[in-house]
PDB file of C-alpha atoms in Angstrom:
ATOM      1  CA  MET A 244       6.068  -0.641  32.886  1.00  0.00           C
ATOM      2  CA  PRO A 245       6.502   1.964  30.093  1.00  0.00           C
ATOM      3  CA  ALA A 246       4.286   1.640  27.025  1.00  0.00           C
ATOM      4  CA  PHE A 247       5.643   0.149  23.828  1.00  0.00           C
ATOM      5  CA  ARG A 248       4.749   2.173  20.753  1.00  0.00           C
ATOM      6  CA  VAL A 249       4.699   1.227  17.087  1.00  0.00           C
ATOM      7  CA  ASN A 250       4.036   3.881  14.444  1.00  0.00           C
ATOM      8  CA  VAL A 251       2.327   2.546  11.320  1.00  0.00           C
ATOM      9  CA  VAL A 252       2.240   4.075   7.830  1.00  0.00           C
ATOM     10  CA  SER A 253       0.986   3.015   4.429  1.00  0.00           C
ATOM     11  CA  ASP A 254       0.847   4.488   0.913  1.00  0.00           C
ATOM     12  CA  VAL A 255       3.933   6.655   1.312  1.00  0.00           C
ATOM     13  CA  HIS A 256       3.992   7.442  -2.428  1.00  0.00           C
ATOM     14  CA  GLY A 257       7.169   9.472  -2.492  1.00  0.00           C
ATOM     15  CA  ASN A 258       6.816  11.348   0.823  1.00  0.00           C
ATOM     16  CA  ALA A 259      10.418  10.797   1.923  1.00  0.00           C
ATOM     17  CA  GLU A 260      10.458  13.929   4.052  1.00  0.00           C
ATOM     18  CA  GLY A 261       7.521  12.722   6.128  1.00  0.00           C
ATOM     19  CA  LEU A 262       8.879   9.177   6.242  1.00  0.00           C
ATOM     20  CA  ALA A 263      12.115  10.404   7.844  1.00  0.00           C
ATOM     21  CA  ARG A 264      10.028  11.655  10.797  1.00  0.00           C
ATOM     22  CA  ALA A 265       7.491   8.817  10.865  1.00  0.00           C
ATOM     23  CA  GLY A 266       9.295   6.877  13.590  1.00  0.00           C
ATOM     24  CA  ASP A 267       9.626   9.823  15.978  1.00  0.00           C
ATOM     25  CA  GLY A 268       8.577   8.863  19.513  1.00  0.00           C
ATOM     26  CA  ALA A 269       8.098   5.190  18.617  1.00  0.00           C
ATOM     27  CA  ASP A 270      10.023   2.005  19.409  1.00  0.00           C
ATOM     28  CA  ALA A 271       9.507   0.703  15.850  1.00  0.00           C
ATOM     29  CA  LEU A 272       8.015   1.719  12.512  1.00  0.00           C
ATOM     30  CA  VAL A 273       5.732  -0.512  10.432  1.00  0.00           C
ATOM     31  CA  CYS A 274       5.274   0.331   6.752  1.00  0.00           C
ATOM     32  CA  LEU A 275       2.531  -1.340   4.718  1.00  0.00           C
ATOM     33  CA  GLY A 276       3.862  -0.495   1.295  1.00  0.00           C
ATOM     34  CA  ASP A 277       3.346   1.635  -1.797  1.00  0.00           C
ATOM     35  CA  LEU A 278       6.579   3.585  -1.520  1.00  0.00           C
ATOM     36  CA  VAL A 279       6.568   4.418  -5.232  1.00  0.00           C
ATOM     37  CA  LEU A 280       4.782   7.451  -6.660  1.00  0.00           C
ATOM     38  CA  PHE A 281       3.786   6.705 -10.242  1.00  0.00           C
ATOM     39  CA  LEU A 282       1.038   9.305 -10.528  1.00  0.00           C
ATOM     40  CA  ASP A 283      -0.401  11.662  -7.895  1.00  0.00           C
ATOM     41  CA  TYR A 284      -4.171  11.926  -8.425  1.00  0.00           C
ATOM     42  CA  ALA A 285      -4.246  15.161  -6.387  1.00  0.00           C
ATOM     43  CA  ASP A 286      -1.210  16.831  -7.994  1.00  0.00           C
ATOM     44  CA  HIS A 287      -0.773  15.701 -11.585  1.00  0.00           C
ATOM     45  CA  SER A 288       2.724  17.202 -11.789  1.00  0.00           C
ATOM     46  CA  ARG A 289       4.175  14.674  -9.325  1.00  0.00           C
ATOM     47  CA  GLY A 290       5.338  11.136 -10.061  1.00  0.00           C
ATOM     48  CA  ILE A 291       7.057   8.974 -12.628  1.00  0.00           C
ATOM     49  CA  PHE A 292       4.365   9.416 -15.300  1.00  0.00           C
ATOM     50  CA  PRO A 293       4.373  13.257 -15.400  1.00  0.00           C
ATOM     51  CA  ASP A 294       8.171  13.296 -15.163  1.00  0.00           C
ATOM     52  CA  LEU A 295       8.215  11.337 -18.418  1.00  0.00           C
ATOM     53  CA  PHE A 296       5.176  12.740 -20.241  1.00  0.00           C
ATOM     54  CA  GLY A 297       4.167  16.010 -18.583  1.00  0.00           C
ATOM     55  CA  ALA A 298       1.328  17.109 -16.309  1.00  0.00           C
ATOM     56  CA  ARG A 299      -1.207  17.593 -19.130  1.00  0.00           C
ATOM     57  CA  ASN A 300      -0.935  13.956 -20.198  1.00  0.00           C
ATOM     58  CA  ALA A 301      -1.062  12.906 -16.553  1.00  0.00           C
ATOM     59  CA  THR A 302      -4.318  14.820 -16.136  1.00  0.00           C
ATOM     60  CA  ARG A 303      -5.803  13.050 -19.142  1.00  0.00           C
ATOM     61  CA  LEU A 304      -4.804   9.638 -17.782  1.00  0.00           C
ATOM     62  CA  VAL A 305      -6.365  10.446 -14.400  1.00  0.00           C
ATOM     63  CA  GLU A 306      -9.596  11.534 -16.121  1.00  0.00           C
ATOM     64  CA  LEU A 307      -9.839   8.264 -18.035  1.00  0.00           C
ATOM     65  CA  ARG A 308      -9.073   6.090 -15.019  1.00  0.00           C
ATOM     66  CA  THR A 309     -11.470   7.990 -12.763  1.00  0.00           C
ATOM     67  CA  ALA A 310     -14.191   7.466 -15.366  1.00  0.00           C
ATOM     68  CA  ARG A 311     -13.273   3.749 -15.315  1.00  0.00           C
ATOM     69  CA  ARG A 312     -12.442   3.889 -19.012  1.00  0.00           C
ATOM     70  CA  PHE A 313      -9.513   1.540 -18.465  1.00  0.00           C
ATOM     71  CA  ASP A 314      -9.217   0.306 -22.049  1.00  0.00           C
ATOM     72  CA  GLU A 315      -8.988   3.889 -23.295  1.00  0.00           C
ATOM     73  CA  ALA A 316      -6.478   4.700 -20.577  1.00  0.00           C
ATOM     74  CA  ARG A 317      -4.274   1.789 -21.634  1.00  0.00           C
ATOM     75  CA  GLU A 318      -4.506   2.815 -25.295  1.00  0.00           C
ATOM     76  CA  PHE A 319      -3.630   6.407 -24.393  1.00  0.00           C
ATOM     77  CA  GLY A 320      -0.644   5.176 -22.382  1.00  0.00           C
ATOM     78  CA  ARG A 321       0.528   2.893 -25.176  1.00  0.00           C
ATOM     79  CA  GLY A 322       0.643   5.851 -27.542  1.00  0.00           C
ATOM     80  CA  LEU A 323       2.806   7.844 -25.151  1.00  0.00           C
ATOM     81  CA  TRP A 324       5.159   4.926 -24.542  1.00  0.00           C
ATOM     82  CA  ALA A 325       5.634   4.217 -28.257  1.00  0.00           C
ATOM     83  CA  GLY A 326       9.329   4.392 -29.055  1.00  0.00           C
ATOM     84  CA  ILE A 327      10.381   4.301 -25.368  1.00  0.00           C
ATOM     85  CA  ASP A 328      11.811   1.177 -23.725  1.00  0.00           C
ATOM     86  CA  ARG A 329       9.260   1.117 -20.933  1.00  0.00           C
ATOM     87  CA  GLY A 330      10.838  -1.412 -18.553  1.00  0.00           C
ATOM     88  CA  PRO A 331      14.235   0.254 -18.129  1.00  0.00           C
ATOM     89  CA  ALA A 332      12.670   3.743 -17.955  1.00  0.00           C
ATOM     90  CA  ILE A 333      10.322   2.767 -15.121  1.00  0.00           C
ATOM     91  CA  GLU A 334      12.964   0.764 -13.271  1.00  0.00           C
ATOM     92  CA  ALA A 335      15.409   3.689 -13.344  1.00  0.00           C
ATOM     93  CA  ALA A 336      12.749   6.017 -11.940  1.00  0.00           C
ATOM     94  CA  VAL A 337      11.698   3.515  -9.258  1.00  0.00           C
ATOM     95  CA  ARG A 338      15.322   2.965  -8.231  1.00  0.00           C
ATOM     96  CA  LYS A 339      15.753   6.699  -7.741  1.00  0.00           C
ATOM     97  CA  GLN A 340      12.690   6.815  -5.489  1.00  0.00           C
ATOM     98  CA  TYR A 341      13.663   3.673  -3.560  1.00  0.00           C
ATOM     99  CA  ALA A 342      17.120   5.049  -2.775  1.00  0.00           C
ATOM    100  CA  GLU A 343      15.446   8.045  -1.139  1.00  0.00           C
ATOM    101  CA  MET A 344      12.637   6.105   0.568  1.00  0.00           C
ATOM    102  CA  PHE A 345      14.752   3.362   2.134  1.00  0.00           C
ATOM    103  CA  ALA A 346      17.342   5.886   3.323  1.00  0.00           C
ATOM    104  CA  ALA A 347      14.527   7.615   5.251  1.00  0.00           C
ATOM    105  CA  PHE A 348      13.457   4.485   7.162  1.00  0.00           C
ATOM    106  CA  PRO A 349      14.340   4.603  10.883  1.00  0.00           C
ATOM    107  CA  THR A 350      15.730   1.598  12.769  1.00  0.00           C
ATOM    108  CA  PRO A 351      13.947  -0.687  13.339  1.00  0.00           C
ATOM    109  CA  THR A 352      11.446  -0.725  10.465  1.00  0.00           C
ATOM    110  CA  TYR A 353       9.247  -3.680   9.517  1.00  0.00           C
ATOM    111  CA  ALA A 354       7.881  -3.364   5.983  1.00  0.00           C
ATOM    112  CA  THR A 355       5.839  -5.173   3.370  1.00  0.00           C
ATOM    113  CA  TYR A 356       5.069  -4.426  -0.283  1.00  0.00           C
ATOM    114  CA  GLY A 357       2.196  -2.456  -1.755  1.00  0.00           C
ATOM    115  CA  ASN A 358       0.611  -3.182  -5.108  1.00  0.00           C
ATOM    116  CA  VAL A 359       2.644  -0.483  -6.886  1.00  0.00           C
ATOM    117  CA  ASP A 360       5.961  -1.668  -5.444  1.00  0.00           C
ATOM    118  CA  MET A 361       8.598  -3.774  -7.205  1.00  0.00           C
ATOM    119  CA  PRO A 362       9.628  -6.477  -4.681  1.00  0.00           C
ATOM    120  CA  THR A 363      12.616  -7.682  -6.731  1.00  0.00           C
ATOM    121  CA  LEU A 364      14.378  -4.378  -6.085  1.00  0.00           C
ATOM    122  CA  TRP A 365      13.839  -4.191  -2.320  1.00  0.00           C
ATOM    123  CA  PRO A 366      16.817  -6.367  -1.277  1.00  0.00           C
ATOM    124  CA  GLU A 367      19.155  -3.864  -2.919  1.00  0.00           C
ATOM    125  CA  TYR A 368      17.867  -0.959  -0.827  1.00  0.00           C
ATOM    126  CA  ALA A 369      16.701  -2.399   2.506  1.00  0.00           C
ATOM    127  CA  GLY A 370      19.439  -1.746   5.069  1.00  0.00           C
ATOM    128  CA  PRO A 371      20.179  -3.850   8.164  1.00  0.00           C
ATOM    129  CA  GLY A 372      17.633  -1.861  10.189  1.00  0.00           C
ATOM    130  CA  THR A 373      14.757  -2.739   7.842  1.00  0.00           C
ATOM    131  CA  THR A 374      13.070  -6.151   7.974  1.00  0.00           C
ATOM    132  CA  VAL A 375      10.988  -7.018   4.897  1.00  0.00           C
ATOM    133  CA  LEU A 376       8.176  -9.531   5.453  1.00  0.00           C
ATOM    134  CA  ASP A 377       5.549 -11.047   3.147  1.00  0.00           C
ATOM    135  CA  GLY A 378       3.507 -14.031   4.272  1.00  0.00           C
ATOM    136  CA  GLU A 379       5.599 -14.004   7.454  1.00  0.00           C
ATOM    137  CA  ARG A 380       5.372 -13.108  11.133  1.00  0.00           C
ATOM    138  CA  VAL A 381       7.646 -11.404  13.631  1.00  0.00           C
ATOM    139  CA  GLU A 382       7.559 -10.467  17.313  1.00  0.00           C
ATOM    140  CA  ILE A 383       7.623  -6.740  18.039  1.00  0.00           C
ATOM    141  CA  GLY A 384       7.570  -5.626  21.656  1.00  0.00           C
ATOM    142  CA  GLY A 385       6.192  -8.951  22.822  1.00  0.00           C
ATOM    143  CA  ARG A 386       3.323  -9.049  20.315  1.00  0.00           C
ATOM    144  CA  VAL A 387       3.177 -11.172  17.172  1.00  0.00           C
ATOM    145  CA  PHE A 388       2.716  -9.235  13.931  1.00  0.00           C
ATOM    146  CA  GLY A 389       1.871 -10.929  10.632  1.00  0.00           C
ATOM    147  CA  PHE A 390       2.580  -9.307   7.257  1.00  0.00           C
ATOM    148  CA  VAL A 391       1.066  -9.912   3.819  1.00  0.00           C
ATOM    149  CA  GLY A 392       2.035  -7.593   0.973  1.00  0.00           C
ATOM    150  CA  GLY A 393       0.786  -6.803  -2.509  1.00  0.00           C
ATOM    151  CA  GLY A 394      -2.659  -6.500  -4.015  1.00  0.00           C
ATOM    152  CA  LEU A 395      -5.127  -8.585  -6.003  1.00  0.00           C
ATOM    153  CA  ARG A 396      -5.462  -8.403  -9.770  1.00  0.00           C
ATOM    154  CA  THR A 397      -7.338  -5.405 -11.164  1.00  0.00           C
ATOM    155  CA  PRO A 398      -7.814  -3.602 -14.502  1.00  0.00           C
ATOM    156  CA  MET A 399      -5.130  -1.140 -13.315  1.00  0.00           C
ATOM    157  CA  ARG A 400      -2.461  -3.867 -13.705  1.00  0.00           C
ATOM    158  CA  THR A 401      -0.104  -2.415 -11.105  1.00  0.00           C
ATOM    159  CA  PRO A 402       3.302  -4.105 -10.613  1.00  0.00           C
ATOM    160  CA  TYR A 403       2.636  -6.355  -7.603  1.00  0.00           C
ATOM    161  CA  GLU A 404      -0.811  -7.838  -8.164  1.00  0.00           C
ATOM    162  CA  ILE A 405      -1.218 -11.568  -7.523  1.00  0.00           C
ATOM    163  CA  SER A 406      -3.971 -14.158  -7.809  1.00  0.00           C
ATOM    164  CA  ASP A 407      -6.571 -14.644  -5.092  1.00  0.00           C
ATOM    165  CA  GLU A 408      -5.149 -18.138  -4.505  1.00  0.00           C
ATOM    166  CA  GLU A 409      -1.582 -16.919  -3.990  1.00  0.00           C
ATOM    167  CA  TYR A 410      -2.780 -14.164  -1.666  1.00  0.00           C
ATOM    168  CA  ALA A 411      -4.882 -16.608   0.355  1.00  0.00           C
ATOM    169  CA  ALA A 412      -1.870 -18.904   0.740  1.00  0.00           C
ATOM    170  CA  LYS A 413       0.153 -16.057   2.258  1.00  0.00           C
ATOM    171  CA  ILE A 414      -2.675 -15.242   4.668  1.00  0.00           C
ATOM    172  CA  GLU A 415      -2.789 -18.918   5.666  1.00  0.00           C
ATOM    173  CA  ALA A 416       0.995 -18.998   6.185  1.00  0.00           C
ATOM    174  CA  VAL A 417       0.790 -16.118   8.665  1.00  0.00           C
ATOM    175  CA  GLY A 418      -1.716 -17.937  10.880  1.00  0.00           C
ATOM    176  CA  GLU A 419      -2.823 -16.576  14.260  1.00  0.00           C
ATOM    177  CA  VAL A 420      -1.255 -13.255  15.243  1.00  0.00           C
ATOM    178  CA  ASP A 421      -1.967 -10.338  17.548  1.00  0.00           C
ATOM    179  CA  VAL A 422      -1.707  -7.731  14.772  1.00  0.00           C
ATOM    180  CA  LEU A 423      -2.384  -8.607  11.131  1.00  0.00           C
ATOM    181  CA  CYS A 424      -0.710  -6.144   8.747  1.00  0.00           C
ATOM    182  CA  THR A 425      -1.619  -6.064   5.047  1.00  0.00           C
ATOM    183  CA  HIS A 426      -1.491  -3.538   2.244  1.00  0.00           C
ATOM    184  CA  ILE A 427      -5.071  -4.092   1.068  1.00  0.00           C
ATOM    185  CA  PRO A 428      -8.181  -4.164   3.270  1.00  0.00           C
ATOM    186  CA  PRO A 429     -10.462  -7.095   4.000  1.00  0.00           C
ATOM    187  CA  ASP A 430     -13.402  -7.424   1.606  1.00  0.00           C
ATOM    188  CA  VAL A 431     -15.832  -5.118   3.429  1.00  0.00           C
ATOM    189  CA  PRO A 432     -17.560  -2.545   1.180  1.00  0.00           C
ATOM    190  CA  GLU A 433     -17.311   0.343   3.651  1.00  0.00           C
ATOM    191  CA  LEU A 434     -13.538  -0.169   3.907  1.00  0.00           C
ATOM    192  CA  LEU A 435     -13.057  -0.450   0.127  1.00  0.00           C
ATOM    193  CA  TYR A 436     -14.870   2.612  -1.208  1.00  0.00           C
ATOM    194  CA  ASP A 437     -12.665   5.608  -2.055  1.00  0.00           C
ATOM    195  CA  THR A 438     -14.797   8.742  -1.723  1.00  0.00           C
ATOM    196  CA  VAL A 439     -12.545  10.872  -3.948  1.00  0.00           C
ATOM    197  CA  ALA A 440     -11.770   8.347  -6.703  1.00  0.00           C
ATOM    198  CA  ARG A 441     -15.464   7.319  -6.455  1.00  0.00           C
ATOM    199  CA  ARG A 442     -14.804   3.624  -6.832  1.00  0.00           C
ATOM    200  CA  PHE A 443     -14.450   0.423  -4.851  1.00  0.00           C
ATOM    201  CA  GLU A 444     -10.889  -0.889  -4.582  1.00  0.00           C
ATOM    202  CA  ARG A 445     -10.272  -4.631  -4.348  1.00  0.00           C
ATOM    203  CA  GLY A 446     -10.139  -6.193  -0.914  1.00  0.00           C
ATOM    204  CA  SER A 447      -9.433  -9.770   0.100  1.00  0.00           C
ATOM    205  CA  ARG A 448     -12.141 -12.261   0.995  1.00  0.00           C
ATOM    206  CA  ALA A 449      -9.445 -14.616   2.366  1.00  0.00           C
ATOM    207  CA  LEU A 450      -8.242 -11.816   4.647  1.00  0.00           C
ATOM    208  CA  LEU A 451     -11.764 -11.185   5.924  1.00  0.00           C
ATOM    209  CA  GLU A 452     -12.275 -14.886   6.609  1.00  0.00           C
ATOM    210  CA  ALA A 453      -8.939 -15.086   8.448  1.00  0.00           C
ATOM    211  CA  ILE A 454      -9.886 -12.106  10.619  1.00  0.00           C
ATOM    212  CA  ARG A 455     -13.161 -13.795  11.568  1.00  0.00           C
ATOM    213  CA  ARG A 456     -11.456 -17.132  12.199  1.00  0.00           C
ATOM    214  CA  THR A 457      -8.236 -16.125  14.003  1.00  0.00           C
ATOM    215  CA  ARG A 458      -9.525 -12.962  15.747  1.00  0.00           C
ATOM    216  CA  PRO A 459      -6.389 -10.788  15.831  1.00  0.00           C
ATOM    217  CA  LYS A 460      -6.626  -7.767  18.107  1.00  0.00           C
ATOM    218  CA  TYR A 461      -5.941  -5.449  15.169  1.00  0.00           C
ATOM    219  CA  ALA A 462      -6.036  -5.703  11.378  1.00  0.00           C
ATOM    220  CA  LEU A 463      -4.081  -2.800   9.863  1.00  0.00           C
ATOM    221  CA  PHE A 464      -4.000  -1.850   6.170  1.00  0.00           C
ATOM    222  CA  GLY A 465      -3.933   1.037   3.687  1.00  0.00           C
ATOM    223  CA  HIS A 466      -4.438   1.053  -0.097  1.00  0.00           C
ATOM    224  CA  VAL A 467      -7.729   3.002  -0.063  1.00  0.00           C
ATOM    225  CA  HIS A 468      -6.604   6.615   0.171  1.00  0.00           C
ATOM    226  CA  GLN A 469      -9.864   8.342   1.148  1.00  0.00           C
ATOM    227  CA  PRO A 470     -12.011   5.546   2.580  1.00  0.00           C
ATOM    228  CA  LEU A 471     -15.695   5.876   3.370  1.00  0.00           C
ATOM    229  CA  VAL A 472     -14.916   4.277   6.756  1.00  0.00           C
ATOM    230  CA  ARG A 473     -11.447   4.351   8.306  1.00  0.00           C
ATOM    231  CA  ARG A 474     -12.124   2.104  11.269  1.00  0.00           C
ATOM    232  CA  MET A 475     -14.626  -0.596  12.147  1.00  0.00           C
ATOM    233  CA  ARG A 476     -14.884  -3.797  14.142  1.00  0.00           C
ATOM    234  CA  VAL A 477     -15.169  -7.209  12.548  1.00  0.00           C
ATOM    235  CA  GLY A 478     -16.023  -9.545  15.378  1.00  0.00           C
ATOM    236  CA  ALA A 479     -13.296  -9.167  17.996  1.00  0.00           C
ATOM    237  CA  THR A 480     -10.925  -7.351  15.623  1.00  0.00           C
ATOM    238  CA  GLU A 481     -10.407  -3.618  15.236  1.00  0.00           C
ATOM    239  CA  CYS A 482      -9.872  -3.002  11.503  1.00  0.00           C
ATOM    240  CA  VAL A 483      -7.985   0.235  10.832  1.00  0.00           C
ATOM    241  CA  ASN A 484      -7.010   2.015   7.621  1.00  0.00           C
ATOM    242  CA  VAL A 485      -3.738   3.558   8.802  1.00  0.00           C
ATOM    243  CA  GLY A 486      -4.019   6.335   6.262  1.00  0.00           C
ATOM    244  CA  HIS A 487      -2.693   7.750   3.037  1.00  0.00           C
ATOM    245  CA  PHE A 488       0.682   8.833   4.426  1.00  0.00           C
ATOM    246  CA  ALA A 489       1.631  10.704   1.247  1.00  0.00           C
ATOM    247  CA  GLY A 490      -1.215  13.116   1.929  1.00  0.00           C
ATOM    248  CA  SER A 491      -1.295  13.261   5.718  1.00  0.00           C
ATOM    249  CA  GLY A 492       2.350  12.816   6.723  1.00  0.00           C
ATOM    250  CA  ARG A 493       1.061  11.426  10.033  1.00  0.00           C
ATOM    251  CA  PRO A 494       1.659   7.870  11.246  1.00  0.00           C
ATOM    252  CA  TRP A 495      -0.970   5.911  13.133  1.00  0.00           C
ATOM    253  CA  ALA A 496       0.243   4.923  16.619  1.00  0.00           C
ATOM    254  CA  LEU A 497      -0.353   1.592  18.362  1.00  0.00           C
ATOM    255  CA  GLU A 498       0.593   1.440  22.041  1.00  0.00           C
ATOM    256  CA  TRP A 499       0.424  -1.256  24.696  1.00  0.00           C
TER     257      TRP A 499
END
């Protein structure tokens, strides 16, 4: 019997060109969110923020955030936004990116939200070949995949951050699956540390407990762009950071 193949991507951050090829050779594509590029920490000229305020200001914001001077970063941002209607400006820029991103999705695509995404806009752009799931499960090639989108609350205050309780409820709703797909990692230090940003991102304790309890074959996630550890076992489960697709342009393949 021929193998079934699913290509998995996360943290697309504006890489529409790569996304258009991400499903090549696969029976389905899974996307674990963060389609939007607000600010590229590697190239400060790319993203919504530098488009509005220039690369020099973007560099300053990156410096403050990297130094974990979040209050100063917010104050700096407030000064730049003064006199600009922030909500409509960001929504217009996100809509432009979403039109390009969703048009690049192959059929079929199964997707969930990242912490920088705006879920309320997705129904307008997701075509009939794209299934959006959050706190839900679906069968793909005879295996059950569960999806939980978004991130937990942080000082960064990105658009789709939710409480630990709400996140845990979505994990609980998914239940036992073969492949557990989330945007953020389980709360394991080695999986949370970004070696370039030099900080720990937030992972989910509820997700880690669910992995230990329900023992999916795989737990797939992104969010941490340059992780200290990309892959490790937690009990019976292979935990895999499927990569910062914006930088690599390469999907991670799962075959059975």
